[in-house]
Amino acid sequence: MPGASERNTNCLRQHMTIFKLFKLHLTKKSTSLVLLWLFGAVAIGFSVVVPNMVGRLTNLFAAPGVKWVDVQWALIILMGAQVGVAALGYFRDSTRRQLKLHLDNNVSLQFFGHVLRLDAGFFRENEVARINERVLRESLSAVEFYLKGFVETPVQILTLLVVATLMIAEHPLLGACVVLLSLTQAYFALFDKRIQLIIRDMRQAADATQVQTSEVLGGVGELRKHGALDYGLKLIEGKLVESREVGTRLARLQSLFSAISPLLSSVQMVVLYGCGAILCLPGGALAGVAGPMTWGDVIKFMMLAGLFRGPVVFLAQYYLGWRLTRQVILRVDRYLEREAIFEDDKLGAVVDDAPRVVFDDVQVELPSKVRLLEDICLDIAPATHVALAGPAGCGKSTLLSLICREMSPSEGQVSLDGVDVEGHGPVSIARTVGFVTQKPVLFSGSIRDNLLLSLRRPSSKVLEDRSGPLDASALGGDMDGAALDERLLSVVRSVGFEADVLHKFLDRSLGDIGE
């Protein structure tokens, strides 16, 4: 059975979008999708029984000499249909929620798997908060939108077709009126450009607010030292005011929609009831053209019209939702379309235990045109000790980062044993090249888990512990969990915290470490 990392990366090697990622995991739950369609189709059948029984009961109440048994059976069928709709609604909602949880979990996990394998430049260009926003919130908004399209839209379209057929068969004139009046629900299209402008401004305002709050929170110490906390709060307030102004524009538009929709529904109801009343009146002009109707027929038809109106409103709102979600989807897709350069199964060339490291006319330039390294030529033979000396910010750490592929040269080449580092896989490099950063990174968990982080990588020889697989090929010989713990303890005791040992491999000052 493939491991988590294999499952998370295999499908993202080629061009990927959030829609393709959604479909990939939806197909794994195709049975649930078919059940949702089936439940929805059966629910349509129960739903159309209700107006038929209500219309029949209305006609029975108006007819002379009606027997109780006729009313009783109509009531039983009516109640049975309502129970059927409720039961199917429960099973359908439960199935849909389980499917949504499955999609949210797997899409988020695979999305994170893709992001973790992007180049280091991606993380310099994007703040952590923004990455989390894309992966944890915006991608799941897209999943919710697509799920609604796959689950609900086919059922709603089927409902439209079934109910429209029944209405036209019941009364062609009124049926045609309902279908034509339903087109007014497409009024959203008149506000399309305005909606897109508001969405763009909302995104820009949200990004600006996030940048400002991150800046203030990151510099709170400096603000406190100068007694400028109110100034920092004022900076945040300015961005929040801009966001509020854009939000007010959206709120006004939504309020307008909330007023238009019921107004249109009321107009439709008035027109239909008016036509129905005319058809029920003896000698009415419409009755001679379209045929007379009883009040029971009118009630039945109005309930069918209500069933028809539901899918029409759903489709109109789904179209509006698409316009609102489209920009979100485009932002998420920009992350997914970025090439993942650190694929676990693309090991590339194998690095020797003591490789020759060559920097050939290397230059590193940031997108801002700031040049960190220029014309670096260096040939480091195996078993050679090299010290990089210079003031802070001169590029020492940048040079080391090139070997580990934490950065890529703008020009020139860095090679290990004559092979460009870009041709070496991250796992292959990790087995040979060790790099201790200036700022230690600790993950939540035990000290043991943090010590063993360097062995949490794919390998043909694996040792399992409670936290997952370990690369046992680096341990030598057969070793179980207890033996590994003993070796860890021995290494820590041997190294200790003596500065003369740490100076040999730490890329940081030791002034803050006690004797």
GROMACS .gro file of C-alpha atoms in nm, residues 448-449 452 479-492:
model
   17
  448ARG     CA    1   1.270   1.241   2.016
  449ASP     CA    2   1.052   1.328   1.716
  452LEU     CA    3   1.462   1.194   1.428
  479MET     CA    4   1.784  -0.199   1.469
  480ASP     CA    5   1.453  -0.183   1.652
  481GLY     CA    6   1.292   0.110   1.830
  482ALA     CA    7   1.459   0.040   2.165
  483ALA     CA    8   1.805   0.017   2.008
  484LEU     CA    9   1.742   0.342   1.822
  485ASP     CA   10   1.648   0.519   2.146
  486GLU     CA   11   1.970   0.395   2.306
  487ARG     CA   12   2.175   0.529   2.016
  488LEU     CA   13   1.999   0.866   2.033
  489LEU     CA   14   2.076   0.897   2.403
  490SER     CA   15   2.438   0.798   2.344
  491VAL     CA   16   2.486   1.056   2.068
  492VAL     CA   17   2.334   1.338   2.272
   0.00000   0.00000   0.00000
